[in-house]
Amino acid sequence: MRTMTCIEDLRQSARRKVPRMFFDYAESGSYAQETLRANRADLERIKLRQRILLDVAGRSTQTTLLGDKVALPLALAPIGLCGMQHGDGEILACRAAQQAGIPFCLSTMSIGSIEDVEQAVGKPFWFQLYVMKDRGFVRALIERAKAAKCSALVLTVDLQVLGQRHSDIRNGLTVPPEVRIKNIIDIATKPAWALGILRGRRRTFGNLAGHVRGMDNVNSLSQWIAGQFDPALSWKDVEWIAGLWGGKLILKGILDVEDARIAAKTGAAALVVSNHGGRQLDGAPSSIAALAPIVEAVGSAIEVLFDGGVRSGQDILRALALGARACLSGRAYIYGLGAGGQAGVARAIEIMKNELDVSMALTGVTRIADINRSVIAAM
Ligand SMILES: Cc1cc2nc3c(=O)[nH]c(=O)nc-3n(C[C@H](O)[C@H](O)[C@H](O)COP(=O)(O)O)c2cc1C
């Protein structure tokens, strides 16, 4: 992993190792991918202010997130089908995050279940909830997350309907992979991936299998999921969930100041400024463009987290400069997972941490708390 110098190296390696269908699934955005591209382009447009001859010895990237100490202002974002990028992907990523001293968030749509991950790792992790029409199932999921002592519930609020990703349709994305000649040939050229998946504990949606009545095979499960995202979801449901959960709640997927103001009144501990990595409303602004106005409106009332396009420590610095408390990493760590399992995720985190540390030094700050707009160059 030492020769992996940046997230792009990990991405290239993952591209070679992970079957096309799952690599494309991670890589893509919805529709014309305008918002996906804007996430990166708008981050790159923010230039950092080079400062010199300030004493920057004794730096630290440590900070707190939801009151807990973290080694750097970063958490691993919930990623559906994470365990299809690498066998036991959720467990490996969670271990890497915990060893690096940052939170890991397990998706509702994970391969490894809440219980699988709980049994395999040493410390509590976050759980991400999608609210399904089947509220009994939602209640049960919350109970399972509580029983596993998950330390925060991340309620995703930007997926009442599903944005379309063209490549998933073209590739026939299913779990496990659809038996098409094209897919068989592709998987045959990725034997290490296939072996990892075969050795892994599961090959289907771990949180759903066996818990959804009458849904034992994968195809019926996939159909059930597609029909279960709830367009009628509303702020009333957020209240219901907050009541059931009773612990730290994070609302993920807020891009609008008006929504942020409502979110800040729910009693949630944090919100995540996010457009789902450019996978939902195509044509929406980049996450980084939405960040500063939201921080200005609600930053004193609620912790504001950020995701969308983070591929380096410099990006973390940019988001913190605009007021984010911390960032979530999606694809950056997924590339690490595909490239090298747990070691790859550990490397992705290490790369971003080192980049953050050096960029802090070169912009003249030594503590996370001192990062503000003064590290951004006037344009
Ligand atoms: C492959 C993939 C799967 C995702 N699955 C979920 C999910 O199950 N739940 C969720 O809340 N967000 C999901 N997201 C969104 C991420 O949590 C996060 O918001 C996004 O990846 C951040 O953008 P980035 O990938 O550019 O870092 C997914 C993103 C990707 C790329």
Short mmCIF file of C-alpha atoms and ligand atoms in Angstrom, two decimals:
data_model
loop_
_atom_site.label_atom_id
_atom_site.label_comp_id
_atom_site.label_asym_id
_atom_site.label_seq_id
_atom_site.Cartn_x
_atom_site.Cartn_y
_atom_site.Cartn_z
CA MET A 1 0.00 0.00 0.00
CA ARG A 2 3.03 2.31 0.45
CA THR A 3 3.20 2.92 -3.29
CA MET A 4 -0.34 4.28 -3.19
CA THR A 5 0.46 7.97 -2.93
CA CYS A 6 -2.97 9.53 -3.30
CA ILE A 7 -6.67 8.61 -3.57
CA GLU A 8 -6.39 8.55 -7.37
CA ASP A 9 -3.80 5.73 -7.11
CA LEU A 10 -6.28 3.75 -5.02
CA ARG A 11 -9.00 4.48 -7.55
CA GLN A 12 -6.90 3.17 -10.42
CA SER A 13 -6.07 0.05 -8.45
CA ALA A 14 -9.74 -0.52 -7.53
CA ARG A 15 -10.69 -0.13 -11.18
CA ARG A 16 -8.41 -3.04 -12.03
CA LYS A 17 -9.54 -5.27 -9.16
CA VAL A 18 -13.29 -4.75 -8.76
CA PRO A 19 -15.76 -6.07 -11.36
CA ARG A 20 -16.97 -3.35 -13.69
CA MET A 21 -20.56 -3.49 -12.47
CA PHE A 22 -19.57 -2.64 -8.87
CA PHE A 23 -16.82 -0.18 -9.77
CA ASP A 24 -19.26 1.74 -11.98
CA TYR A 25 -21.91 1.56 -9.26
CA ALA A 26 -19.55 3.35 -6.86
CA GLU A 27 -18.20 5.78 -9.41
CA SER A 28 -21.40 7.02 -11.02
CA GLY A 29 -23.77 9.85 -10.37
CA SER A 30 -27.38 10.17 -11.46
CA TYR A 31 -28.57 11.12 -14.97
CA ALA A 32 -26.12 13.45 -16.79
CA GLN A 33 -23.87 13.56 -13.68
CA GLU A 34 -23.79 17.36 -13.62
CA THR A 35 -24.00 17.51 -9.84
CA LEU A 36 -21.44 14.73 -9.47
CA ARG A 37 -18.95 16.78 -11.51
CA ALA A 38 -19.88 20.03 -9.75
CA ASN A 39 -18.99 18.48 -6.39
CA ARG A 40 -15.38 18.12 -7.52
CA ALA A 41 -15.10 21.19 -9.72
CA ASP A 42 -16.38 23.59 -7.05
CA LEU A 43 -14.02 22.17 -4.42
CA GLU A 44 -11.06 22.58 -6.78
CA ARG A 45 -12.00 26.18 -7.43
CA ILE A 46 -11.40 27.07 -3.77
CA LYS A 47 -7.75 28.09 -3.51
CA LEU A 48 -5.84 27.85 -0.27
CA ARG A 49 -3.81 30.71 1.14
CA GLN A 50 -0.10 29.95 1.41
CA ARG A 51 1.45 31.39 4.57
CA ILE A 52 5.10 31.33 5.59
CA LEU A 53 7.34 31.58 8.60
CA LEU A 54 4.60 31.05 11.13
CA ASP A 55 5.55 28.57 13.82
CA VAL A 56 3.63 25.45 12.81
CA ALA A 57 5.47 22.93 14.96
CA GLY A 58 3.29 20.82 17.24
CA ARG A 59 0.31 20.47 14.94
CA SER A 60 -2.62 18.19 15.58
CA THR A 61 -5.53 17.02 13.42
CA GLN A 62 -7.46 15.85 16.49
CA THR A 63 -10.85 17.30 17.21
CA THR A 64 -14.27 16.25 18.48
CA LEU A 65 -17.30 15.08 16.58
CA LEU A 66 -20.66 14.80 18.35
CA GLY A 67 -18.70 15.24 21.56
CA ASP A 68 -16.38 12.29 20.89
CA LYS A 69 -12.66 12.60 20.25
CA VAL A 70 -11.55 11.83 16.70
CA ALA A 71 -8.04 11.64 15.23
CA LEU A 72 -9.10 13.85 12.33
CA PRO A 73 -12.35 15.53 11.27
CA LEU A 74 -13.51 12.65 9.09
CA ALA A 75 -15.99 9.77 9.19
CA LEU A 76 -16.61 6.97 6.69
CA ALA A 77 -19.96 7.58 4.97
CA PRO A 78 -22.69 4.93 4.65
CA ILE A 79 -22.23 3.01 1.41
CA GLY A 80 -24.79 0.53 0.12
CA LEU A 81 -23.32 -2.75 -1.16
CA CYS A 82 -19.97 -1.87 0.42
CA GLY A 83 -19.39 -5.60 0.84
CA MET A 84 -19.52 -6.06 -2.94
CA GLN A 85 -16.40 -3.90 -3.40
CA HIS A 86 -14.51 -6.46 -1.30
CA GLY A 87 -15.63 -9.53 0.65
CA ASP A 88 -16.65 -8.53 4.21
CA GLY A 89 -16.14 -4.92 3.09
CA GLU A 90 -18.16 -3.37 5.92
CA ILE A 91 -16.25 -5.21 8.63
CA LEU A 92 -12.87 -4.37 7.08
CA ALA A 93 -13.72 -0.70 6.58
CA CYS A 94 -15.09 -0.41 10.11
CA ARG A 95 -11.92 -1.94 11.56
CA ALA A 96 -9.74 0.43 9.54
CA ALA A 97 -11.78 3.44 10.68
CA GLN A 98 -11.70 2.41 14.31
CA GLN A 99 -7.96 1.79 14.23
CA ALA A 100 -7.48 5.23 12.70
CA GLY A 101 -9.67 6.81 15.40
CA ILE A 102 -12.63 7.93 13.27
CA PRO A 103 -16.29 6.80 13.04
CA PHE A 104 -17.59 4.29 10.52
CA CYS A 105 -21.21 4.42 9.38
CA LEU A 106 -22.95 1.20 8.28
CA SER A 107 -25.62 1.54 5.57
CA THR A 108 -29.10 0.00 5.78
CA MET A 109 -28.22 -1.42 2.34
CA SER A 110 -25.01 -3.06 3.48
CA ILE A 111 -24.01 -6.63 2.76
CA GLY A 112 -22.73 -7.30 6.28
CA SER A 113 -25.56 -6.91 8.80
CA ILE A 114 -25.58 -4.74 11.93
CA GLU A 115 -24.97 -7.89 13.97
CA ASP A 116 -22.16 -9.17 11.69
CA VAL A 117 -20.26 -5.91 12.09
CA GLU A 118 -20.97 -5.64 15.81
CA GLN A 119 -19.56 -9.10 16.43
CA ALA A 120 -16.45 -8.46 14.34
CA VAL A 121 -15.34 -5.07 15.62
CA GLY A 122 -14.30 -3.71 18.98
CA LYS A 123 -16.14 -0.43 19.32
CA PRO A 124 -19.53 1.12 18.52
CA PHE A 125 -20.18 2.39 15.01
CA TRP A 126 -22.84 4.60 13.43
CA PHE A 127 -25.87 3.14 11.66
CA GLN A 128 -27.57 4.79 8.67
CA LEU A 129 -31.30 4.40 8.31
CA TYR A 130 -33.43 4.49 5.20
CA VAL A 131 -37.08 4.84 6.11
CA MET A 132 -39.05 2.13 4.33
CA LYS A 133 -42.80 2.07 3.83
CA ASP A 134 -42.81 -0.97 6.11
CA ARG A 135 -42.59 1.00 9.36
CA GLY A 136 -42.53 -2.23 11.38
CA PHE A 137 -39.29 -3.09 9.65
CA VAL A 138 -37.92 0.42 10.36
CA ARG A 139 -38.80 0.07 14.03
CA ALA A 140 -37.06 -3.32 14.12
CA LEU A 141 -33.94 -1.89 12.46
CA ILE A 142 -33.77 0.88 15.07
CA GLU A 143 -34.11 -1.71 17.83
CA ARG A 144 -31.31 -3.77 16.27
CA ALA A 145 -29.07 -0.70 16.04
CA LYS A 146 -29.78 0.05 19.70
CA ALA A 147 -29.05 -3.55 20.71
CA ALA A 148 -25.72 -3.31 18.84
CA LYS A 149 -24.97 -0.11 20.82
CA CYS A 150 -24.56 1.98 17.69
CA SER A 151 -23.31 5.38 18.82
CA ALA A 152 -25.32 7.49 16.35
CA LEU A 153 -28.23 7.05 13.96
CA VAL A 154 -27.73 8.70 10.57
CA LEU A 155 -31.13 9.28 9.02
CA THR A 156 -30.84 9.77 5.27
CA VAL A 157 -33.44 12.27 4.12
CA ASP A 158 -32.61 12.75 0.44
CA LEU A 159 -33.87 9.46 -0.97
CA GLN A 160 -37.65 9.43 -0.98
CA VAL A 161 -37.43 8.38 -4.60
CA LEU A 162 -34.43 6.90 -6.37
CA GLY A 163 -32.32 8.89 -8.84
CA GLN A 164 -31.38 6.84 -11.88
CA ARG A 165 -27.81 5.83 -12.63
CA HIS A 166 -27.56 4.84 -16.25
CA SER A 167 -24.56 2.53 -15.81
CA ASP A 168 -26.36 0.37 -13.24
CA ILE A 169 -29.08 -0.32 -15.79
CA ARG A 170 -26.61 -0.98 -18.58
CA ASN A 171 -24.51 -3.26 -16.37
CA GLY A 172 -27.53 -5.17 -15.05
CA LEU A 173 -26.52 -4.41 -11.47
CA THR A 174 -28.00 -6.96 -9.09
CA VAL A 175 -26.89 -8.62 -5.89
CA PRO A 176 -25.26 -11.05 -6.39
CA PRO A 177 -24.22 -10.20 -9.98
CA GLU A 178 -26.67 -11.13 -12.71
CA VAL A 179 -25.45 -14.13 -14.71
CA ARG A 180 -24.64 -12.51 -18.04
CA ILE A 181 -21.79 -13.64 -20.26
CA LYS A 182 -20.26 -10.15 -19.99
CA ASN A 183 -20.33 -10.31 -16.19
CA ILE A 184 -18.96 -13.83 -16.03
CA ILE A 185 -15.99 -12.91 -18.20
CA ASP A 186 -15.36 -9.78 -16.16
CA ILE A 187 -15.47 -11.62 -12.83
CA ALA A 188 -13.23 -14.37 -14.22
CA THR A 189 -10.52 -11.73 -14.72
CA LYS A 190 -10.83 -10.62 -11.07
CA PRO A 191 -10.14 -13.87 -9.17
CA ALA A 192 -8.92 -12.20 -5.98
CA TRP A 193 -12.17 -10.25 -5.74
CA ALA A 194 -14.23 -13.39 -6.38
CA LEU A 195 -12.32 -15.35 -3.74
CA GLY A 196 -12.81 -12.54 -1.23
CA ILE A 197 -16.54 -12.52 -1.88
CA LEU A 198 -16.76 -16.32 -1.64
CA ARG A 199 -14.90 -16.26 1.67
CA GLY A 200 -17.05 -13.40 2.98
CA ARG A 201 -19.93 -14.08 5.34
CA ARG A 202 -22.64 -12.82 3.04
CA ARG A 203 -23.55 -12.10 -0.55
CA THR A 204 -26.85 -10.35 -0.11
CA PHE A 205 -28.40 -7.46 1.87
CA GLY A 206 -27.47 -8.53 5.40
CA ASN A 207 -29.87 -6.23 7.25
CA LEU A 208 -32.85 -7.36 5.21
CA ALA A 209 -32.36 -11.07 4.58
CA GLY A 210 -34.33 -13.15 7.02
CA HIS A 211 -35.93 -10.04 8.52
CA VAL A 212 -38.36 -9.17 5.77
CA ARG A 213 -41.28 -11.59 5.81
CA GLY A 214 -41.53 -13.88 2.80
CA MET A 215 -38.38 -12.42 1.23
CA ASP A 216 -35.78 -15.11 1.26
CA ASN A 217 -34.29 -14.97 -2.18
CA VAL A 218 -32.27 -12.12 -3.52
CA ASN A 219 -34.46 -11.18 -6.44
CA SER A 220 -37.57 -10.83 -4.34
CA LEU A 221 -35.52 -8.80 -1.86
CA SER A 222 -34.34 -6.42 -4.57
CA GLN A 223 -37.92 -5.94 -5.75
CA TRP A 224 -39.08 -5.35 -2.22
CA ILE A 225 -36.40 -2.68 -1.72
CA ALA A 226 -37.25 -0.88 -4.97
CA GLY A 227 -40.88 -0.57 -3.86
CA GLN A 228 -40.06 0.38 -0.29
CA PHE A 229 -38.55 3.87 -0.51
CA ASP A 230 -41.29 6.10 0.79
CA PRO A 231 -42.30 9.22 -1.15
CA ALA A 232 -44.67 10.16 1.68
CA LEU A 233 -41.83 10.56 4.19
CA SER A 234 -42.09 13.85 6.12
CA TRP A 235 -40.74 15.77 9.12
CA LYS A 236 -43.39 13.98 11.25
CA ASP A 237 -41.53 10.73 10.60
CA VAL A 238 -38.28 12.35 11.72
CA GLU A 239 -39.96 13.10 15.05
CA TRP A 240 -41.16 9.50 15.30
CA ILE A 241 -37.69 8.15 14.56
CA ALA A 242 -35.98 10.55 16.96
CA GLY A 243 -38.38 9.35 19.67
CA LEU A 244 -37.78 5.66 18.96
CA TRP A 245 -34.02 6.09 18.80
CA GLY A 246 -33.48 8.38 21.77
CA GLY A 247 -29.74 8.75 21.07
CA LYS A 248 -27.59 10.96 18.86
CA LEU A 249 -29.33 11.61 15.57
CA ILE A 250 -27.70 12.91 12.36
CA LEU A 251 -29.84 14.11 9.43
CA LYS A 252 -28.01 13.41 6.18
CA GLY A 253 -28.82 14.93 2.81
CA ILE A 254 -29.58 18.61 3.43
CA LEU A 255 -28.73 21.11 0.70
CA ASP A 256 -31.13 23.96 1.35
CA VAL A 257 -31.09 26.67 4.03
CA GLU A 258 -34.82 26.40 4.67
CA ASP A 259 -34.55 22.65 5.25
CA ALA A 260 -31.49 23.19 7.44
CA ARG A 261 -33.46 25.61 9.64
CA ILE A 262 -36.17 22.98 10.18
CA ALA A 263 -33.53 20.28 10.79
CA ALA A 264 -31.88 22.42 13.47
CA LYS A 265 -35.16 22.49 15.41
CA THR A 266 -35.62 18.70 15.48
CA GLY A 267 -33.16 18.18 18.30
CA ALA A 268 -30.77 16.29 15.97
CA ALA A 269 -27.14 16.48 17.03
CA ALA A 270 -25.87 17.12 13.51
CA LEU A 271 -26.85 17.48 9.89
CA VAL A 272 -24.85 16.51 6.82
CA VAL A 273 -24.77 18.93 3.91
CA SER A 274 -24.91 16.39 1.10
CA ASN A 275 -26.37 15.69 -2.32
CA HIS A 276 -25.75 11.96 -1.88
CA GLY A 277 -22.50 12.18 -3.83
CA GLY A 278 -24.33 13.49 -6.92
CA ARG A 279 -26.51 10.37 -7.02
CA GLN A 280 -29.95 11.91 -6.48
CA LEU A 281 -31.11 15.29 -7.88
CA ASP A 282 -29.00 15.94 -10.94
CA GLY A 283 -28.78 19.68 -11.55
CA ALA A 284 -28.63 20.42 -7.81
CA PRO A 285 -25.77 22.63 -6.62
CA SER A 286 -22.53 21.08 -5.43
CA SER A 287 -22.41 20.30 -1.72
CA ILE A 288 -19.57 22.76 -1.19
CA ALA A 289 -21.64 25.58 -2.73
CA ALA A 290 -24.44 24.79 -0.28
CA LEU A 291 -22.21 24.57 2.79
CA ALA A 292 -21.45 28.17 3.79
CA PRO A 293 -25.05 29.49 3.66
CA ILE A 294 -26.21 26.55 5.79
CA VAL A 295 -23.45 27.08 8.35
CA GLU A 296 -24.37 30.74 8.51
CA ALA A 297 -28.04 29.92 9.11
CA VAL A 298 -27.76 27.10 11.65
CA GLY A 299 -24.08 26.57 12.53
CA SER A 300 -24.50 27.78 16.10
CA ALA A 301 -27.47 25.47 16.75
CA ILE A 302 -26.30 22.15 15.30
CA GLU A 303 -23.06 20.50 14.14
CA VAL A 304 -22.78 20.86 10.38
CA LEU A 305 -21.00 18.00 8.62
CA PHE A 306 -20.16 17.86 4.94
CA ASP A 307 -19.76 15.33 2.14
CA GLY A 308 -19.51 15.27 -1.64
CA GLY A 309 -16.31 15.13 -3.63
CA VAL A 310 -13.82 14.84 -0.76
CA ARG A 311 -10.73 13.18 -2.23
CA SER A 312 -7.89 14.73 -0.23
CA GLY A 313 -6.86 16.39 3.00
CA GLN A 314 -6.89 19.67 1.11
CA ASP A 315 -10.60 19.11 0.46
CA ILE A 316 -11.20 18.51 4.17
CA LEU A 317 -9.38 21.78 4.90
CA ARG A 318 -11.56 23.60 2.36
CA ALA A 319 -14.78 22.31 3.90
CA LEU A 320 -13.63 23.14 7.42
CA ALA A 321 -12.65 26.62 6.25
CA LEU A 322 -16.24 27.13 5.10
CA GLY A 323 -17.57 26.05 8.48
CA ALA A 324 -17.97 22.26 8.41
CA ARG A 325 -17.27 20.50 11.68
CA ALA A 326 -16.07 17.38 9.83
CA CYS A 327 -16.33 15.59 6.49
CA LEU A 328 -17.70 12.23 5.46
CA SER A 329 -15.78 10.21 2.92
CA GLY A 330 -17.66 8.03 0.43
CA ARG A 331 -15.86 7.06 -2.75
CA ALA A 332 -12.36 7.89 -1.46
CA TYR A 333 -12.49 5.07 1.06
CA ILE A 334 -14.43 2.77 -1.26
CA TYR A 335 -11.52 3.01 -3.74
CA GLY A 336 -9.20 2.02 -0.89
CA LEU A 337 -11.44 -0.93 -0.03
CA GLY A 338 -11.50 -2.17 -3.62
CA ALA A 339 -7.76 -1.67 -3.94
CA GLY A 340 -6.69 -3.46 -0.79
CA GLY A 341 -9.42 -4.34 1.70
CA GLN A 342 -8.75 -3.15 5.24
CA ALA A 343 -5.20 -2.02 4.42
CA GLY A 344 -6.55 -0.02 1.49
CA VAL A 345 -9.12 1.78 3.64
CA ALA A 346 -6.45 2.43 6.27
CA ARG A 347 -4.23 3.87 3.53
CA ALA A 348 -7.03 6.11 2.21
CA ILE A 349 -7.55 7.56 5.68
CA GLU A 350 -3.79 7.93 6.24
CA ILE A 351 -3.33 9.72 2.90
CA MET A 352 -6.07 12.25 3.69
CA LYS A 353 -4.79 12.73 7.24
CA ASN A 354 -1.22 13.41 6.06
CA GLU A 355 -2.46 15.78 3.38
CA LEU A 356 -4.58 17.63 5.93
CA ASP A 357 -1.64 17.92 8.31
CA VAL A 358 0.77 19.27 5.65
CA SER A 359 -1.86 21.64 4.26
CA MET A 360 -2.53 22.99 7.75
CA ALA A 361 1.18 23.66 8.13
CA LEU A 362 1.42 25.40 4.75
CA THR A 363 -1.60 27.59 5.49
CA GLY A 364 -0.21 28.45 8.90
CA VAL A 365 -2.58 26.67 11.29
CA THR A 366 -1.76 24.14 13.98
CA ARG A 367 -5.17 23.22 15.40
CA ILE A 368 -8.41 22.16 13.77
CA ALA A 369 -10.26 24.76 15.86
CA ASP A 370 -8.19 27.51 14.19
CA ILE A 371 -9.27 26.61 10.65
CA ASN A 372 -11.54 29.28 9.24
CA ARG A 373 -11.95 31.42 6.13
CA SER A 374 -8.53 32.94 6.67
CA VAL A 375 -6.97 29.82 5.08
CA ILE A 376 -8.75 30.55 1.79
CA ALA A 377 -6.97 32.77 -0.73
CA ALA A 378 -8.79 35.88 -1.90
CA MET A 379 -9.74 35.36 -5.54
C1 LIG B 1 -21.61 3.54 -4.00
C2 LIG B 1 -22.33 4.46 -3.08
C3 LIG B 1 -23.34 3.97 -2.27
C4 LIG B 1 -23.99 4.82 -1.38
N1 LIG B 1 -24.93 4.30 -0.53
C5 LIG B 1 -25.49 5.11 0.41
C6 LIG B 1 -26.37 4.56 1.37
O1 LIG B 1 -26.65 3.38 1.40
N2 LIG B 1 -26.91 5.43 2.28
C7 LIG B 1 -26.62 6.77 2.29
O2 LIG B 1 -27.12 7.51 3.13
N3 LIG B 1 -25.77 7.28 1.39
C8 LIG B 1 -25.19 6.50 0.47
N4 LIG B 1 -24.30 7.02 -0.43
C9 LIG B 1 -23.90 8.44 -0.31
C10 LIG B 1 -22.68 8.57 0.61
O3 LIG B 1 -23.00 8.26 1.94
C11 LIG B 1 -22.08 9.98 0.59
O4 LIG B 1 -23.10 10.92 0.80
C12 LIG B 1 -21.39 10.29 -0.75
O5 LIG B 1 -20.70 9.16 -1.21
C13 LIG B 1 -20.40 11.44 -0.57
O6 LIG B 1 -19.78 11.76 -1.78
P1 LIG B 1 -18.32 11.21 -2.22
O7 LIG B 1 -18.53 9.79 -2.66
O8 LIG B 1 -17.96 12.10 -3.34
O9 LIG B 1 -17.41 11.30 -1.03
C14 LIG B 1 -23.65 6.19 -1.33
C15 LIG B 1 -22.64 6.68 -2.16
C16 LIG B 1 -21.98 5.84 -3.03
C17 LIG B 1 -20.87 6.40 -3.89
#
